[in-house]
Amino acid sequence: MENNQKNYNRRSFLKVSALSGGGMMLGVSWLAAANTKLTELGADLEAFQNGQTLNAYVQIGSDNIVKIMCHNPEFGQNVKTSLPMIVAEELDVDWKDVIVEQAPYDTKLYPRQFTGGSQSVRSTWRPLRNAGAAARDMLRSAAAQTWNVPQEEVTTKVGVLHHEKSGKSAKYGEMAAKAATLTVPKDLKLKSAAERKIVSTSRKNVDGKSIVTGKPMFGMDYQKPGMLIAMMVQPPAFGLKLKSYDASEALKMPGIKQVFTIEVFPDSMERGGFDTRTFNEFVVVVGYNTWEVMNARKKVKAEWEKAPEKKEIFGGFGGQKNERITPAGLESTSEHLVKMKEMVKQSARVLRKDGDPEAAFKNAAQVIERTYNAPFLAHNTMEPMNCFAEVTDSQAFVAGPVQAPEFVEQTLIKRLGLPADKVDIHLTRMGGGFGRRAYAHYMVEAALISRQAKAPIKLVYSREDDMTYGIYRPMYTATYRAALDANKKLLAFHVIGGGIPENPVHANRFPAGALDNYLAEGWEIPSNVTIGAFRAPRSNFNAAAEQSFMDELAEAMGKDPMDLRLELLERAKTNPVGKNNDYDPDRYAGVLKLLREKSGWDKPENKGKNLGLAAYFCHNSYAGHVIEMKIKDGQPYAESVVSAIDCGVVINPDAAKNMVEGAVIDGIGCALYGNMSFKNGKPEHNNFNTYRMIRMPEIPKRIDVHFVQNDIDPTGLGEPPFPPVFGALANAIYRATGKRQYNQPYLQEEPKTQG
Amino acid sequence: MAKYTLKINGKNQTVDVDPATPMLWVLREHLNLPGTKYGCGVAACGACTIHVDGNAVRSCQLPVSSVKKQAITTIEGLSPTGDHPVQRAWLEHDVAQCGYCQAGQIMSAVALLKNNPNPSEEDINGFMSGNICRCGTYTRIKAAIKSVAKP
Ligand code: FES
Ligand code: FES
């Protein structure tokens, strides 16, 4: 047993009294409110009776069914299953008896209701264990009082309380009502790794059945009687804004109720860091159903004009304010590339400098210099952006797919001018997130539309709207340089990276710390093409560029690429340079060693294979892949992949494996095909017939996933396995074709249209 | 506007809509069957896949007026209890991540297996290549399909 007082400072959210009665916790989910039949969920809810609320996460019914609330929104990374598993473990119940419900959005009850940054498990591992342990402790206390015995003598075993001496026992359900009246205990004992029965065992997705039977659960599925559909007309290019419009034809179309404009954020409003607005003014078409609105929207005659340059102030974390410049102009990818090339030659901001890299480069016998480029990428969540809103002058209700309700709540309060308690956000399941849904402009838009239309509405983005709205993965470039002496010894390392409009360099990350002479520099080019977090922001480029360069460097040094990395990590461990290195060299090396073993890296029979290696650290976890490349129909084909991950304790192993498999496939797809380009401000791809996504014939035949076994507090998995796929793929392509990959997408060709 | 009587999941249902309305929207918004998903609207992603007389069809490109007497099946009607062997295989392999594409994937898989009970690797790849999954669950989709195949 592990004593856990230190991390138990956020007690408030465990307080029974903080709950305004069980009523709220038992509150009707949006699904029921949406007036749709839900036999699956209904059966579960019926079995759950007289639920007693022990804390914000745990309710126990009289029949021993336990309801656990999942406080974070789900977009496929399995939080709705794995977070409740953590609670159930400490509560000591049978997983069979657990039902899971999406918690309401409520910052008083729950910490960090934000799915993103691969932080859900990491940030709630302790609080969720405490929640389960606290509820179990209260049940034991209730039994002790009822039986008039010391609490220490009351034990639990999968949902049953026991007192050995007296032979008394009771189900949790019998003690729940009393337990709910007790105060929350202070010193909680948490289970050791050896005692766990649920955590680290594979459990199926709690929503699996609802998904395979097509139950409504996504924002797109939200409905309410009397609800109207709204779609918007957005400028056809970045750098344009609305000049005027004529809706007379559109209004004549069947089923159309209103056409008007909205202004998303007035210039005077100070916005938060996630309040990105690509376009500020839209023409809105409101009607009875999506098809009619889609058709009528084509009849809106809008005129566009060039938008002027804008200086915008954003509120950042900790009260700091950031200025962003949105330039005027209609940008094209060809110009972007030229500009980036020019910038590399100019001096940039020094982000980190160790030793005397300039001297080392001057004295070098050989300098290797390579430049890597990557395009903008669209998130392309399979569910396009959307949001339901019912807003009046006095209150607002919004329901939709959002990763960061805490951010958008503040924004809605400000934009609508309503008090906090009049703004209610409901979280729907998300059909993919990948960072895109941290930017909830669509919730603000939906709220404004509903208020103006004086009706409940659902704002629907078409795929074209979604893909051309912006919030892309930025365009990046990085030049890596290495200085070698006459004996091929590495003297210095230099990275200068930049992007439109964000620079990708993580200055304190590997190989920083492993080199006496190191220089990292960065620069940015402002743009009116908007960007946002995209599955492992910046890392998803760095791991391609840096890990490709590392491979080329190993070749130039006459070393095995695995050995070179391990030698550098050994140096970073035994004699680190600098203080701010953000990675743990031991864990990084551990992943490489596991990969070495599992991929048979050193086996003679594998020497002739085209194996590409990359490993990377980001979002607190370590991940690496070895990809075997074949040539199929004249194209490189990643036939098999071996992955190794260190994310500490693995909560739900099979789901974790699924996440890694998905990251590998997504990574291969983005690296080979992903590309969003522009001509005169206009996105050149607006749907899946011109934006190529990976499809089944292109996936590897095998993906073997291995986790480093340890008892380190868990860290995230949604992002970390993704970035190193790019590097491993590039290195494997080189082995198979002799061609280094400097430009993403690695395969530059038009997609095959699929019917 | 025109009236259409459609045979959906074994039941006759009448709708009064614009003849050009794709079945996708008829199902989702007129018949309260939102299991069929909108992903692209141009027959490029497969999220909207339904069965027309047992064959997989992209409902976003199927005008209601072109459906005559054919039997339409949606994910909601695949099996009365939600335990069609393909659905069970999906659960067994814990396929879904976000889940948004999965109704379309399942409908494609069921149609594939109906016409080709023991598909080869190439058959599966070819037939399923019209269904996109951004979460990258293809490995499990394929494994689930293979587990239901009858050699
Ligand atoms: S919505 Fe029909 S294929 Fe994409
Ligand atoms: S499971 Fe998310 S798109 Fe397929």
mmCIF file with all atom_site columns, N, CA, C and O and ligand atoms in Angstrom, chain A residues 382 431-432, chain B residues 95-102 105 132-137, ligand 2:
data_model
loop_
_atom_site.group_PDB
_atom_site.id
_atom_site.type_symbol
_atom_site.label_atom_id
_atom_site.label_alt_id
_atom_site.label_comp_id
_atom_site.label_asym_id
_atom_site.label_entity_id
_atom_site.label_seq_id
_atom_site.pdbx_PDB_ins_code
_atom_site.Cartn_x
_atom_site.Cartn_y
_atom_site.Cartn_z
_atom_site.occupancy
_atom_site.B_iso_or_equiv
_atom_site.pdbx_formal_charge
_atom_site.auth_seq_id
_atom_site.auth_comp_id
_atom_site.auth_asym_id
_atom_site.auth_atom_id
_atom_site.pdbx_PDB_model_num
ATOM   1  N  N   . MET A 1 382 ? -13.250 12.752 -38.953 1.00 0.00 ? 382 MET A N   1
ATOM   2  C  CA  . MET A 1 382 ? -14.303 12.233 -39.841 1.00 0.00 ? 382 MET A CA  1
ATOM   3  C  C   . MET A 1 382 ? -15.649 12.908 -39.578 1.00 0.00 ? 382 MET A C   1
ATOM   4  O  O   . MET A 1 382 ? -16.486 12.997 -40.468 1.00 0.00 ? 382 MET A O   1
ATOM   5  N  N   . GLY A 1 431 ? -16.326 12.815 -33.099 1.00 0.00 ? 431 GLY A N   1
ATOM   6  C  CA  . GLY A 1 431 ? -15.852 11.964 -34.186 1.00 0.00 ? 431 GLY A CA  1
ATOM   7  C  C   . GLY A 1 431 ? -14.462 12.390 -34.597 1.00 0.00 ? 431 GLY A C   1
ATOM   8  O  O   . GLY A 1 431 ? -14.241 12.889 -35.688 1.00 0.00 ? 431 GLY A O   1
ATOM   9  N  N   . GLY A 1 432 ? -13.530 12.192 -33.686 1.00 0.00 ? 432 GLY A N   1
ATOM   10 C  CA  . GLY A 1 432 ? -12.138 12.595 -33.905 1.00 0.00 ? 432 GLY A CA  1
ATOM   11 C  C   . GLY A 1 432 ? -11.878 13.988 -33.366 1.00 0.00 ? 432 GLY A C   1
ATOM   12 O  O   . GLY A 1 432 ? -12.764 14.851 -33.342 1.00 0.00 ? 432 GLY A O   1
ATOM   13 N  N   . VAL B 2 95  ? -12.695 -2.628 -32.085 1.00 0.00 ? 95  VAL B N   1
ATOM   14 C  CA  . VAL B 2 95  ? -12.212 -1.890 -33.259 1.00 0.00 ? 95  VAL B CA  1
ATOM   15 C  C   . VAL B 2 95  ? -12.216 -0.375 -33.056 1.00 0.00 ? 95  VAL B C   1
ATOM   16 O  O   . VAL B 2 95  ? -11.257 0.320  -33.367 1.00 0.00 ? 95  VAL B O   1
ATOM   17 N  N   . ALA B 2 96  ? -13.299 0.143  -32.524 1.00 0.00 ? 96  ALA B N   1
ATOM   18 C  CA  . ALA B 2 96  ? -13.550 1.586  -32.630 1.00 0.00 ? 96  ALA B CA  1
ATOM   19 C  C   . ALA B 2 96  ? -12.594 2.436  -31.812 1.00 0.00 ? 96  ALA B C   1
ATOM   20 O  O   . ALA B 2 96  ? -12.191 2.063  -30.712 1.00 0.00 ? 96  ALA B O   1
ATOM   21 N  N   . GLN B 2 97  ? -12.251 3.564  -32.378 1.00 0.00 ? 97  GLN B N   1
ATOM   22 C  CA  . GLN B 2 97  ? -11.662 4.631  -31.562 1.00 0.00 ? 97  GLN B CA  1
ATOM   23 C  C   . GLN B 2 97  ? -12.745 5.703  -31.416 1.00 0.00 ? 97  GLN B C   1
ATOM   24 O  O   . GLN B 2 97  ? -13.603 5.566  -30.567 1.00 0.00 ? 97  GLN B O   1
ATOM   25 N  N   . CYS B 2 98  ? -12.732 6.730  -32.263 1.00 0.00 ? 98  CYS B N   1
ATOM   26 C  CA  . CYS B 2 98  ? -13.804 7.724  -32.109 1.00 0.00 ? 98  CYS B CA  1
ATOM   27 C  C   . CYS B 2 98  ? -15.149 7.131  -32.506 1.00 0.00 ? 98  CYS B C   1
ATOM   28 O  O   . CYS B 2 98  ? -16.183 7.522  -31.996 1.00 0.00 ? 98  CYS B O   1
ATOM   29 N  N   . GLY B 2 99  ? -15.141 6.194  -33.431 1.00 0.00 ? 99  GLY B N   1
ATOM   30 C  CA  . GLY B 2 99  ? -16.371 5.487  -33.785 1.00 0.00 ? 99  GLY B CA  1
ATOM   31 C  C   . GLY B 2 99  ? -17.163 6.083  -34.921 1.00 0.00 ? 99  GLY B C   1
ATOM   32 O  O   . GLY B 2 99  ? -18.103 5.462  -35.416 1.00 0.00 ? 99  GLY B O   1
ATOM   33 N  N   . TYR B 2 100 ? -16.790 7.273  -35.363 1.00 0.00 ? 100 TYR B N   1
ATOM   34 C  CA  . TYR B 2 100 ? -17.634 7.970  -36.336 1.00 0.00 ? 100 TYR B CA  1
ATOM   35 C  C   . TYR B 2 100 ? -17.734 7.231  -37.672 1.00 0.00 ? 100 TYR B C   1
ATOM   36 O  O   . TYR B 2 100 ? -18.787 7.197  -38.288 1.00 0.00 ? 100 TYR B O   1
ATOM   37 N  N   . CYS B 2 101 ? -16.639 6.634  -38.099 1.00 0.00 ? 101 CYS B N   1
ATOM   38 C  CA  . CYS B 2 101 ? -16.643 5.964  -39.410 1.00 0.00 ? 101 CYS B CA  1
ATOM   39 C  C   . CYS B 2 101 ? -17.209 4.556  -39.339 1.00 0.00 ? 101 CYS B C   1
ATOM   40 O  O   . CYS B 2 101 ? -17.409 3.915  -40.358 1.00 0.00 ? 101 CYS B O   1
ATOM   41 N  N   . GLN B 2 102 ? -17.408 4.042  -38.123 1.00 0.00 ? 102 GLN B N   1
ATOM   42 C  CA  . GLN B 2 102 ? -17.595 2.595  -37.974 1.00 0.00 ? 102 GLN B CA  1
ATOM   43 C  C   . GLN B 2 102 ? -18.911 2.061  -38.529 1.00 0.00 ? 102 GLN B C   1
ATOM   44 O  O   . GLN B 2 102 ? -18.966 0.927  -39.017 1.00 0.00 ? 102 GLN B O   1
ATOM   45 N  N   . GLN B 2 105 ? -18.158 1.484  -42.042 1.00 0.00 ? 105 GLN B N   1
ATOM   46 C  CA  . GLN B 2 105 ? -17.217 0.361  -42.187 1.00 0.00 ? 105 GLN B CA  1
ATOM   47 C  C   . GLN B 2 105 ? -17.967 -0.960 -42.031 1.00 0.00 ? 105 GLN B C   1
ATOM   48 O  O   . GLN B 2 105 ? -17.764 -1.899 -42.814 1.00 0.00 ? 105 GLN B O   1
ATOM   49 N  N   . ILE B 2 132 ? -12.945 5.571  -45.235 1.00 0.00 ? 132 ILE B N   1
ATOM   50 C  CA  . ILE B 2 132 ? -11.815 6.206  -44.552 1.00 0.00 ? 132 ILE B CA  1
ATOM   51 C  C   . ILE B 2 132 ? -12.005 6.151  -43.037 1.00 0.00 ? 132 ILE B C   1
ATOM   52 O  O   . ILE B 2 132 ? -13.118 6.317  -42.531 1.00 0.00 ? 132 ILE B O   1
ATOM   53 N  N   . CYS B 2 133 ? -10.911 5.928  -42.329 1.00 0.00 ? 133 CYS B N   1
ATOM   54 C  CA  . CYS B 2 133 ? -10.905 6.050  -40.874 1.00 0.00 ? 133 CYS B CA  1
ATOM   55 C  C   . CYS B 2 133 ? -9.710  6.914  -40.494 1.00 0.00 ? 133 CYS B C   1
ATOM   56 O  O   . CYS B 2 133 ? -8.574  6.473  -40.605 1.00 0.00 ? 133 CYS B O   1
ATOM   57 N  N   . ARG B 2 134 ? -9.959  8.135  -40.051 1.00 0.00 ? 134 ARG B N   1
ATOM   58 C  CA  . ARG B 2 134 ? -8.827  9.003  -39.686 1.00 0.00 ? 134 ARG B CA  1
ATOM   59 C  C   . ARG B 2 134 ? -8.132  8.460  -38.428 1.00 0.00 ? 134 ARG B C   1
ATOM   60 O  O   . ARG B 2 134 ? -6.949  8.677  -38.221 1.00 0.00 ? 134 ARG B O   1
ATOM   61 N  N   . CYS B 2 135 ? -8.869  7.758  -37.580 1.00 0.00 ? 135 CYS B N   1
ATOM   62 C  CA  . CYS B 2 135 ? -8.253  7.215  -36.373 1.00 0.00 ? 135 CYS B CA  1
ATOM   63 C  C   . CYS B 2 135 ? -7.315  6.063  -36.706 1.00 0.00 ? 135 CYS B C   1
ATOM   64 O  O   . CYS B 2 135 ? -6.546  5.626  -35.865 1.00 0.00 ? 135 CYS B O   1
ATOM   65 N  N   . GLY B 2 136 ? -7.417  5.530  -37.900 1.00 0.00 ? 136 GLY B N   1
ATOM   66 C  CA  . GLY B 2 136 ? -6.495  4.471  -38.322 1.00 0.00 ? 136 GLY B CA  1
ATOM   67 C  C   . GLY B 2 136 ? -6.793  3.110  -37.725 1.00 0.00 ? 136 GLY B C   1
ATOM   68 O  O   . GLY B 2 136 ? -5.890  2.365  -37.372 1.00 0.00 ? 136 GLY B O   1
ATOM   69 N  N   . THR B 2 137 ? -8.072  2.756  -37.642 1.00 0.00 ? 137 THR B N   1
ATOM   70 C  CA  . THR B 2 137 ? -8.417  1.456  -37.048 1.00 0.00 ? 137 THR B CA  1
ATOM   71 C  C   . THR B 2 137 ? -8.453  0.327  -38.082 1.00 0.00 ? 137 THR B C   1
ATOM   72 O  O   . THR B 2 137 ? -8.977  -0.750 -37.800 1.00 0.00 ? 137 THR B O   1
HETATM 73 S  S1  . FES C 3 .   ? -12.814 5.307  -35.559 1.00 0.00 ? 2   FES C S1  1
HETATM 74 FE FE1 . FES C 3 .   ? -12.500 7.447  -35.767 1.00 0.00 ? 2   FES C FE1 1
HETATM 75 S  S2  . FES C 3 .   ? -12.671 7.747  -37.885 1.00 0.00 ? 2   FES C S2  1
HETATM 76 FE FE2 . FES C 3 .   ? -12.720 5.622  -37.692 1.00 0.00 ? 2   FES C FE2 1
#
